[in-house]
mmCIF file of C-alpha atoms in Angstrom:
data_model
loop_
_atom_site.group_PDB
_atom_site.id
_atom_site.type_symbol
_atom_site.label_atom_id
_atom_site.label_comp_id
_atom_site.label_asym_id
_atom_site.label_seq_id
_atom_site.Cartn_x
_atom_site.Cartn_y
_atom_site.Cartn_z
ATOM 1 C CA LEU A 1 -88.884 -202.015 -118.668
ATOM 2 C CA LEU A 2 -91.764 -199.579 -119.059
ATOM 3 C CA LEU A 3 -94.187 -202.423 -119.772
ATOM 4 C CA LEU A 4 -93.422 -203.973 -116.401
ATOM 5 C CA ILE A 5 -93.544 -200.647 -114.575
ATOM 6 C CA ILE A 6 -96.904 -199.535 -115.923
ATOM 7 C CA ALA A 7 -98.576 -202.895 -116.403
ATOM 8 C CA MET A 8 -98.475 -203.967 -112.777
ATOM 9 C CA PRO A 9 -101.129 -201.530 -111.464
ATOM 10 C CA ILE A 10 -103.107 -201.592 -114.708
ATOM 11 C CA ILE A 11 -103.425 -205.351 -114.834
ATOM 12 C CA ASN A 12 -104.548 -205.451 -111.220
ATOM 13 C CA SER A 13 -107.177 -202.796 -111.788
ATOM 14 C CA GLU A 14 -108.530 -204.106 -115.092
ATOM 15 C CA ILE A 15 -109.260 -207.700 -114.129
ATOM 16 C CA TYR A 16 -112.835 -206.587 -113.528
ATOM 17 C CA GLY A 17 -113.450 -205.427 -117.096
ATOM 18 C CA HIS A 18 -112.483 -206.328 -120.661
ATOM 19 C CA THR A 19 -108.738 -206.991 -120.437
ATOM 20 C CA PHE A 20 -107.464 -206.872 -123.995
ATOM 21 C CA THR A 21 -104.010 -208.001 -125.014
ATOM 22 C CA THR A 22 -102.014 -204.775 -125.150
ATOM 23 C CA ASP A 23 -98.444 -203.598 -125.506
ATOM 24 C CA GLU A 24 -95.939 -201.111 -124.155
ATOM 25 C CA SER A 25 -96.934 -198.348 -126.579
ATOM 26 C CA VAL A 26 -100.607 -198.458 -125.571
ATOM 27 C CA LEU A 27 -99.727 -198.367 -121.890
ATOM 28 C CA PHE A 28 -97.512 -195.329 -122.391
ATOM 29 C CA LEU A 29 -100.119 -193.505 -124.483
ATOM 30 C CA THR A 30 -102.831 -194.061 -121.883
ATOM 31 C CA LEU A 31 -100.456 -192.929 -119.144
ATOM 32 C CA VAL A 32 -100.028 -189.640 -121.008
ATOM 33 C CA ASP A 33 -103.810 -189.369 -121.430
ATOM 34 C CA LYS A 34 -104.314 -189.796 -117.693
ATOM 35 C CA LEU A 35 -101.589 -187.282 -116.823
ATOM 36 C CA LYS A 36 -103.263 -184.725 -119.096
ATOM 37 C CA THR A 37 -106.651 -185.524 -117.553
ATOM 38 C CA HIS A 38 -105.496 -184.838 -114.005
ATOM 39 C CA ALA A 39 -103.618 -181.711 -115.112
ATOM 40 C CA LYS A 40 -106.791 -180.314 -116.709
ATOM 41 C CA LEU A 41 -108.826 -181.129 -113.609
ATOM 42 C CA THR A 42 -106.194 -179.498 -111.399
ATOM 43 C CA GLU A 43 -106.417 -176.369 -113.551
ATOM 44 C CA GLN A 44 -110.228 -176.419 -113.506
ATOM 45 C CA PHE A 45 -110.451 -176.597 -109.736
ATOM 46 C CA ILE A 46 -107.713 -174.044 -109.102
ATOM 47 C CA LEU A 47 -109.539 -171.533 -111.286
ATOM 48 C CA GLY A 48 -112.803 -172.449 -109.552
ATOM 49 C CA ASN A 49 -111.202 -171.930 -106.120
ATOM 50 C CA ASN A 50 -111.881 -175.560 -105.189
ATOM 51 C CA HIS A 51 -108.466 -176.117 -103.656
ATOM 52 C CA GLU A 52 -109.280 -179.460 -102.056
ATOM 53 C CA SER A 53 -110.195 -181.047 -105.397
ATOM 54 C CA ALA A 54 -107.197 -179.411 -107.078
ATOM 55 C CA ILE A 55 -104.880 -180.990 -104.489
ATOM 56 C CA GLN A 56 -106.499 -184.417 -104.966
ATOM 57 C CA HIS A 57 -105.826 -184.373 -108.710
ATOM 58 C CA SER A 58 -102.313 -182.945 -108.415
ATOM 59 C CA ASN A 59 -101.535 -185.776 -105.959
ATOM 60 C CA LEU A 60 -102.812 -188.316 -108.488
ATOM 61 C CA LEU A 61 -100.458 -186.795 -111.057
ATOM 62 C CA LYS A 62 -97.544 -187.486 -108.746
ATOM 63 C CA GLN A 63 -98.724 -191.045 -108.114
ATOM 64 C CA LEU A 64 -98.982 -191.782 -111.837
ATOM 65 C CA TYR A 65 -95.598 -190.317 -112.762
ATOM 66 C CA THR A 66 -93.301 -192.596 -110.796
ATOM 67 C CA LYS A 67 -89.515 -192.375 -110.551
ATOM 68 C CA GLU A 68 -89.259 -195.516 -112.677
ATOM 69 C CA ILE A 69 -91.267 -193.948 -115.488
ATOM 70 C CA ASN A 70 -89.201 -190.768 -115.252
ATOM 71 C CA ASP A 71 -86.006 -192.823 -115.497
ATOM 72 C CA GLU A 72 -87.282 -194.634 -118.574
ATOM 73 C CA ILE A 73 -88.139 -191.348 -120.329
ATOM 74 C CA GLU A 74 -84.797 -189.922 -119.219
ATOM 75 C CA GLU A 75 -83.039 -192.697 -121.149
ATOM 76 C CA LYS A 76 -84.677 -191.352 -124.324
ATOM 77 C CA ASN A 77 -84.467 -187.622 -123.567
ATOM 78 C CA GLU A 78 -83.187 -186.152 -120.319
ATOM 79 C CA ARG A 79 -84.608 -182.673 -120.961
ATOM 80 C CA ILE A 80 -88.141 -183.968 -121.471
ATOM 81 C CA ALA A 81 -87.988 -186.085 -118.307
ATOM 82 C CA ASN A 82 -86.726 -183.127 -116.273
ATOM 83 C CA GLU A 83 -89.416 -180.802 -117.629
ATOM 84 C CA ILE A 84 -92.226 -183.257 -116.856
ATOM 85 C CA SER A 85 -90.941 -183.671 -113.298
ATOM 86 C CA SER A 86 -90.655 -179.909 -112.856
ATOM 87 C CA PHE A 87 -94.192 -179.282 -114.066
ATOM 88 C CA ILE A 88 -95.634 -181.944 -111.768
ATOM 89 C CA ASN A 89 -93.852 -180.344 -108.811
ATOM 90 C CA ILE A 90 -95.198 -176.931 -109.859
ATOM 91 C CA PHE A 91 -98.784 -178.202 -109.768
ATOM 92 C CA SER A 92 -98.599 -178.546 -105.999
ATOM 93 C CA SER A 93 -98.019 -174.806 -105.648
ATOM 94 C CA LEU A 94 -100.343 -173.523 -108.383
ATOM 95 C CA SER A 95 -102.813 -171.029 -106.986
ATOM 96 C CA SER A 96 -105.144 -168.379 -108.320
ATOM 97 C CA ASN A 97 -103.859 -166.202 -105.453
ATOM 98 C CA ASN A 98 -100.329 -165.908 -106.818
ATOM 99 C CA MET A 99 -100.872 -166.548 -110.558
ATOM 100 C CA THR A 100 -103.190 -165.089 -113.159
ATOM 101 C CA GLN A 101 -105.612 -167.264 -115.091
ATOM 102 C CA SER A 102 -103.454 -166.787 -118.183
ATOM 103 C CA GLN A 103 -100.334 -167.985 -116.350
ATOM 104 C CA ILE A 104 -102.139 -171.078 -115.061
ATOM 105 C CA ASN A 105 -103.519 -171.842 -118.538
ATOM 106 C CA ASN A 106 -100.055 -171.465 -120.062
ATOM 107 C CA THR A 107 -98.566 -173.795 -117.452
ATOM 108 C CA ILE A 108 -101.064 -176.530 -118.355
ATOM 109 C CA GLN A 109 -100.542 -176.013 -122.084
ATOM 110 C CA ASP A 110 -96.764 -176.202 -121.703
ATOM 111 C CA PHE A 111 -97.118 -179.388 -119.645
ATOM 112 C CA GLU A 112 -99.291 -180.980 -122.335
ATOM 113 C CA ALA A 113 -96.781 -179.930 -124.993
ATOM 114 C CA VAL A 114 -93.875 -181.632 -123.244
ATOM 115 C CA LEU A 115 -96.011 -184.767 -122.738
ATOM 116 C CA ASP A 116 -96.640 -184.770 -126.495
ATOM 117 C CA GLU A 117 -92.883 -184.515 -126.986
ATOM 118 C CA SER A 118 -92.417 -187.567 -124.781
ATOM 119 C CA ILE A 119 -94.709 -189.496 -127.119
ATOM 120 C CA SER A 120 -92.743 -188.416 -130.191
ATOM 121 C CA VAL A 121 -89.427 -189.633 -128.751
ATOM 122 C CA ARG A 122 -90.942 -192.772 -127.267
ATOM 123 C CA ILE A 123 -93.262 -194.092 -130.015
ATOM 124 C CA SER A 124 -92.727 -194.283 -133.769
ATOM 125 C CA GLU A 125 -95.043 -192.571 -136.238
ATOM 126 C CA ASP A 126 -96.218 -195.843 -137.794
ATOM 127 C CA VAL A 127 -97.323 -197.129 -134.373
ATOM 128 C CA LEU A 128 -99.151 -193.863 -133.634
ATOM 129 C CA ASN A 129 -100.960 -194.140 -136.973
ATOM 130 C CA ASN A 130 -102.010 -197.740 -136.338
ATOM 131 C CA SER A 131 -105.779 -197.795 -135.760
ATOM 132 C CA THR A 132 -105.615 -201.024 -133.740
ATOM 133 C CA ILE A 133 -103.167 -199.396 -131.323
ATOM 134 C CA GLN A 134 -105.503 -196.424 -130.985
ATOM 135 C CA ALA A 135 -108.522 -198.723 -130.493
ATOM 136 C CA LEU A 136 -106.633 -200.474 -127.688
ATOM 137 C CA ARG A 137 -105.881 -197.054 -126.251
ATOM 138 C CA ILE A 138 -109.608 -196.272 -126.242
ATOM 139 C CA ALA A 139 -110.452 -199.649 -124.688
ATOM 140 C CA THR A 140 -107.899 -199.124 -121.913
ATOM 141 C CA LEU A 141 -109.239 -195.648 -121.141
ATOM 142 C CA VAL A 142 -112.809 -196.984 -121.099
ATOM 143 C CA ASN A 143 -111.718 -199.586 -118.548
ATOM 144 C CA ASP A 144 -110.283 -196.738 -116.458
ATOM 145 C CA ILE A 145 -113.620 -194.927 -116.710
ATOM 146 C CA ASP A 146 -115.349 -198.119 -115.563
ATOM 147 C CA ILE A 147 -113.053 -198.480 -112.555
ATOM 148 C CA ASN A 148 -113.289 -194.826 -111.517
ATOM 149 C CA TYR A 149 -117.059 -194.640 -111.925
ATOM 150 C CA ALA A 150 -117.513 -197.776 -109.819
ATOM 151 C CA ASP A 151 -115.174 -196.291 -107.218
ATOM 152 C CA SER A 152 -117.203 -193.075 -107.162
ATOM 153 C CA PHE A 153 -120.162 -195.131 -105.904
ATOM 154 C CA SER A 154 -117.978 -197.217 -103.552
ATOM 155 C CA THR A 155 -118.681 -200.424 -105.448
ATOM 156 C CA GLN A 156 -116.574 -202.968 -107.320
ATOM 157 C CA PRO A 157 -116.373 -202.772 -111.127
ATOM 158 C CA TYR A 158 -117.967 -205.510 -113.196
ATOM 159 C CA ASN A 159 -115.948 -208.758 -113.148
ATOM 160 C CA MET A 160 -116.537 -210.492 -116.468
ATOM 161 C CA SER A 161 -114.686 -213.632 -115.468
ATOM 162 C CA THR A 162 -116.947 -214.616 -112.565
ATOM 163 C CA MET A 163 -120.508 -213.521 -113.323
ATOM 164 C CA GLY A 164 -122.921 -212.494 -116.024
ATOM 165 C CA MET A 165 -124.471 -209.058 -116.394
ATOM 166 C CA ASP A 166 -127.743 -210.051 -114.706
ATOM 167 C CA GLN A 167 -125.986 -211.445 -111.643
ATOM 168 C CA HIS A 168 -123.765 -208.381 -111.494
ATOM 169 C CA ASP A 169 -126.801 -206.092 -111.651
ATOM 170 C CA GLN A 170 -128.321 -207.852 -108.640
ATOM 171 C CA ASN A 171 -125.118 -207.677 -106.616
ATOM 172 C CA SER A 172 -124.422 -204.090 -107.651
ATOM 173 C CA SER A 173 -127.910 -202.870 -106.817
ATOM 174 C CA ALA A 174 -127.710 -204.467 -103.382
ATOM 175 C CA ASN A 175 -124.278 -203.089 -102.458
ATOM 176 C CA GLU A 176 -123.949 -199.850 -104.390
ATOM 177 C CA SER A 177 -124.423 -196.458 -102.780
ATOM 178 C CA LYS A 178 -127.226 -194.423 -104.351
ATOM 179 C CA ASP A 179 -125.168 -191.224 -104.211
ATOM 180 C CA ILE A 180 -121.625 -190.442 -105.297
ATOM 181 C CA GLN A 181 -119.195 -191.044 -102.455
ATOM 182 C CA ASN A 182 -115.886 -190.237 -104.155
ATOM 183 C CA TYR A 183 -116.013 -187.086 -106.261
ATOM 184 C CA THR A 184 -112.358 -187.302 -107.274
ATOM 185 C CA ALA A 185 -113.050 -190.663 -108.940
ATOM 186 C CA TYR A 186 -116.239 -189.307 -110.519
ATOM 187 C CA GLN A 187 -114.422 -186.267 -111.917
ATOM 188 C CA THR A 188 -111.715 -188.527 -113.333
ATOM 189 C CA ALA A 189 -114.242 -190.825 -115.029
ATOM 190 C CA GLN A 190 -116.025 -187.861 -116.579
ATOM 191 C CA GLU A 191 -112.867 -186.128 -117.831
ATOM 192 C CA LEU A 192 -111.455 -189.353 -119.347
ATOM 193 C CA LEU A 193 -114.410 -189.297 -121.730
ATOM 194 C CA VAL A 194 -112.719 -186.377 -123.519
ATOM 195 C CA PRO A 195 -109.742 -188.342 -124.948
ATOM 196 C CA VAL A 196 -112.015 -191.335 -125.622
ATOM 197 C CA SER A 197 -114.304 -189.218 -127.818
ATOM 198 C CA GLN A 198 -111.383 -187.463 -129.521
ATOM 199 C CA LEU A 199 -109.585 -190.713 -130.320
ATOM 200 C CA PHE A 200 -112.756 -192.299 -131.689
ATOM 201 C CA GLU A 201 -113.257 -189.368 -134.079
ATOM 202 C CA GLU A 202 -109.660 -189.782 -135.279
ATOM 203 C CA ILE A 203 -109.974 -193.476 -136.180
ATOM 204 C CA ARG A 204 -113.645 -193.897 -137.149
ATOM 205 C CA SER A 205 -113.238 -193.036 -140.844
ATOM 206 C CA GLU A 206 -111.166 -196.152 -141.568
ATOM 207 C CA LYS A 207 -114.100 -198.422 -140.703
ATOM 208 C CA GLU A 208 -117.045 -196.276 -141.827
ATOM 209 C CA ILE A 209 -117.123 -197.587 -145.408
ATOM 210 C CA SER A 210 -116.768 -201.271 -144.569
ATOM 211 C CA ASN A 211 -118.756 -201.369 -141.311
ATOM 212 C CA GLN A 212 -120.936 -198.295 -140.958
ATOM 213 C CA ASP A 213 -123.456 -199.953 -138.622
ATOM 214 C CA LYS A 214 -120.813 -200.931 -136.060
ATOM 215 C CA VAL A 215 -119.172 -197.498 -136.200
ATOM 216 C CA THR A 216 -122.568 -195.898 -135.557
ATOM 217 C CA GLN A 217 -123.182 -198.321 -132.698
ATOM 218 C CA LEU A 218 -119.851 -197.430 -131.124
ATOM 219 C CA LYS A 219 -120.537 -193.702 -131.525
ATOM 220 C CA GLU A 220 -123.953 -194.083 -129.881
ATOM 221 C CA GLY A 221 -122.392 -196.111 -127.055
ATOM 222 C CA ILE A 222 -119.811 -193.406 -126.304
ATOM 223 C CA ASP A 223 -122.471 -190.678 -126.459
ATOM 224 C CA ASN A 224 -124.752 -192.692 -124.183
ATOM 225 C CA LEU A 225 -121.931 -193.272 -121.717
ATOM 226 C CA THR A 226 -121.244 -189.533 -121.628
ATOM 227 C CA THR A 227 -124.890 -188.766 -120.881
ATOM 228 C CA ILE A 228 -125.199 -191.435 -118.170
ATOM 229 C CA ILE A 229 -122.089 -190.180 -116.384
ATOM 230 C CA GLU A 230 -123.160 -186.535 -116.649
ATOM 231 C CA MET A 231 -126.505 -187.494 -115.075
ATOM 232 C CA LYS A 232 -124.713 -189.450 -112.296
ATOM 233 C CA LYS A 233 -126.814 -192.546 -112.939
ATOM 234 C CA PRO A 234 -126.116 -195.801 -111.022
ATOM 235 C CA TYR A 235 -122.953 -197.720 -111.842
ATOM 236 C CA ASN A 236 -124.792 -200.725 -113.316
ATOM 237 C CA GLU A 237 -126.075 -198.510 -116.149
ATOM 238 C CA VAL A 238 -122.501 -197.511 -116.990
ATOM 239 C CA ALA A 239 -121.402 -201.162 -116.855
ATOM 240 C CA LYS A 240 -124.114 -202.170 -119.332
ATOM 241 C CA VAL A 241 -122.959 -199.606 -121.886
ATOM 242 C CA ILE A 242 -119.252 -200.327 -121.432
ATOM 243 C CA HIS A 243 -119.411 -204.130 -121.372
ATOM 244 C CA GLY A 244 -122.522 -204.607 -123.447
ATOM 245 C CA ILE A 245 -121.817 -202.112 -126.263
ATOM 246 C CA ILE A 246 -118.522 -200.211 -126.304
ATOM 247 C CA GLN A 247 -115.934 -202.889 -125.552
ATOM 248 C CA PRO A 248 -117.558 -205.690 -127.623
ATOM 249 C CA THR A 249 -117.946 -203.319 -130.589
ATOM 250 C CA LEU A 250 -114.331 -202.169 -130.330
ATOM 251 C CA GLN A 251 -113.261 -205.800 -130.158
ATOM 252 C CA GLU A 252 -115.210 -206.719 -133.290
ATOM 253 C CA LEU A 253 -114.269 -203.645 -135.331
ATOM 254 C CA TYR A 254 -110.535 -203.810 -134.609
ATOM 255 C CA ASN A 255 -110.098 -207.526 -133.922
ATOM 256 C CA LEU A 256 -108.833 -206.920 -130.382
ATOM 257 C CA LYS A 257 -107.625 -209.970 -128.497
ATOM 258 C CA ILE A 258 -108.709 -210.673 -124.922
ATOM 259 C CA ASP A 259 -106.126 -212.040 -122.477
#
């Protein structure tokens, strides 16, 4: 059930990038990653008194955590489902005017803890320790970065199935805004780099002995992507790193299958 619930929007949004064959576990893990990302951004902007941005990210939390997903988690553990729902409702009323910084920090930490619990009741330990599953998790998050960064410049993400990189560069340069238009999308793309980097560090050691050069290439690609996004460079530069380095290297290292 969860595969159908989560896959519908993801498949529609990822047709523009590398769409690897995935499974229910990967989709759930990346959902948790995205919920944590928007929670952290909500916290950041509340503490920075940027209430408009905080509201944008708390609304995205609500959009991601649908009733169907809550029902599926509830089948495994009712308490966890109820706590996640309660926290998401709390985010709408979080404010530095009525809560201390410590209270806001604790709320985010408790939310992340219950999300981690949802993983433990939803996914087995052997699946969590599978490096291919984690590589697919990285690839899916990188596709989300691609989509959000393109959206921040009001352009379409790179569509691998219909054009080559050179043709895309020409079309992108002609149609892309030179300045960021959607800061919520930009903030999301930037913050999603955090779990991508953390996950890569967790799985890199398995391949370092047998394929050091490719591991180094992937590390440099992720670092380069981080720098490009921090500098707010044009979308086509992000697309080149994602589709020319990161995704192909992940595919080769972990034998990922493309749909």
